[in-house]
XYZ file of C-alpha atoms in Angstrom:
143
model
C 116.203 111.424 121.082
C 114.734 110.687 117.282
C 111.620 112.491 115.880
C 108.993 111.030 113.953
C 106.649 112.634 111.672
C 103.554 112.104 111.901
C 101.739 114.975 110.167
C 101.799 118.687 109.384
C 99.704 121.906 109.834
C 98.452 122.964 106.625
C 95.967 125.404 108.053
C 94.187 127.151 110.567
C 90.153 126.586 111.498
C 87.767 129.242 112.239
C 88.234 131.893 114.838
C 89.438 129.645 118.259
C 93.055 128.336 117.756
C 92.344 125.287 115.889
C 94.540 123.866 113.018
C 94.331 121.328 110.093
C 96.942 118.626 110.266
C 97.212 116.532 106.876
C 97.853 113.355 108.970
C 100.601 110.993 107.803
C 99.757 107.831 110.003
C 97.789 105.331 108.525
C 95.814 105.240 112.181
C 93.001 108.213 112.184
C 92.662 107.690 116.154
C 96.709 108.341 116.525
C 96.440 112.233 117.870
C 93.493 111.003 120.333
C 96.478 109.018 122.271
C 98.779 111.751 122.524
C 99.114 114.452 125.349
C 101.649 116.704 123.544
C 103.298 117.007 120.207
C 106.162 118.425 118.835
C 106.003 121.066 116.065
C 108.870 122.049 113.832
C 109.762 124.238 111.042
C 113.315 124.520 109.632
C 115.078 125.088 113.368
C 112.570 126.320 115.218
C 111.032 123.500 117.453
C 108.387 123.575 120.165
C 106.178 121.217 122.229
C 102.829 121.894 122.579
C 99.862 120.131 124.667
C 96.750 118.761 122.806
C 93.583 119.846 124.125
C 90.794 118.597 122.040
C 90.978 116.569 118.770
C 88.381 115.967 115.898
C 87.827 114.536 112.566
C 86.915 116.373 109.007
C 87.133 114.188 106.547
C 90.214 112.294 106.434
C 91.715 115.791 108.326
C 92.989 115.774 111.742
C 91.363 119.362 113.447
C 93.466 120.068 116.786
C 93.492 122.487 119.125
C 96.793 123.184 121.506
C 96.997 124.686 124.678
C 97.803 128.292 124.473
C 96.994 128.635 120.708
C 93.775 130.711 121.141
C 92.654 132.957 117.902
C 92.996 132.447 114.037
C 96.335 134.455 114.030
C 98.169 132.164 116.499
C 96.945 129.099 114.557
C 97.596 130.379 111.338
C 101.107 131.413 112.283
C 101.879 127.274 112.509
C 100.946 126.571 109.109
C 103.421 124.183 107.403
C 105.301 123.280 110.471
C 105.763 119.450 110.996
C 103.875 117.852 113.871
C 106.332 115.546 115.372
C 106.165 112.678 118.222
C 109.098 111.049 119.976
C 110.341 107.292 119.705
C 108.436 106.301 123.103
C 105.081 107.729 121.360
C 104.827 105.259 118.708
C 102.245 102.567 118.879
C 103.165 99.014 119.675
C 102.571 97.107 116.252
C 101.287 93.716 115.843
C 103.344 90.833 115.163
C 104.683 91.104 111.142
C 103.770 94.206 110.904
C 106.746 97.241 110.892
C 106.934 100.828 110.781
C 108.826 101.780 107.453
C 111.563 103.576 109.518
C 112.786 99.888 110.601
C 112.722 98.695 106.615
C 114.840 101.320 105.327
C 118.746 99.364 105.241
C 117.044 95.832 105.169
C 118.768 93.241 102.561
C 116.640 92.294 99.685
C 117.094 88.942 99.065
C 116.081 86.689 95.832
C 114.232 83.680 97.268
C 114.757 81.317 94.136
C 118.341 81.878 94.345
C 119.473 83.531 97.763
C 121.257 86.256 96.213
C 120.926 89.668 97.746
C 119.073 92.273 95.310
C 120.494 94.901 96.955
C 119.195 97.392 100.241
C 115.696 98.920 100.757
C 116.427 102.650 100.553
C 113.055 104.000 100.886
C 109.251 103.033 100.297
C 106.915 105.263 98.326
C 103.211 105.012 99.517
C 101.557 107.315 97.520
C 100.142 104.671 94.885
C 98.043 101.911 95.261
C 100.326 99.689 96.916
C 104.171 100.255 98.820
C 106.499 100.311 96.433
C 110.106 99.455 97.541
C 113.042 101.392 96.119
C 116.103 99.307 96.239
C 119.564 100.136 95.651
C 121.564 97.372 94.136
C 125.171 96.365 94.821
C 125.549 97.848 91.493
C 123.965 101.370 92.591
C 121.250 101.097 90.302
C 118.109 101.528 91.460
C 115.033 99.297 91.506
C 111.606 99.099 92.213
C 109.434 96.419 93.771
C 105.795 96.520 94.377
């Protein structure tokens, strides 16, 4: 069972056991559709039931079952928030998850020659940048 990271807990919120999550998903309301998530840090992994979700600017504020005070919430800081493949949303036609693009061939449409293979997609800029490894072993970045 493959797990997909959709966020990271960055802090505790108030006194009732809520946590603040940096959301990696493009879909803000993603957490509302989930019943449970898997929290992982190093080799520690545990499933948590989601009791409540709300938003604060671009952050997700979540309350997990059995996390009832600030100390328990602070203990979850820096945990990755994961889901399983079966929790992935079905995407519209001609839309792909980045994980589906990794390993795809990149071809020059003019010459129909293979440029290389997608190794990663960088998303911290105004547009996605495809990191491609050429057959010569060089790295090329394609906007």
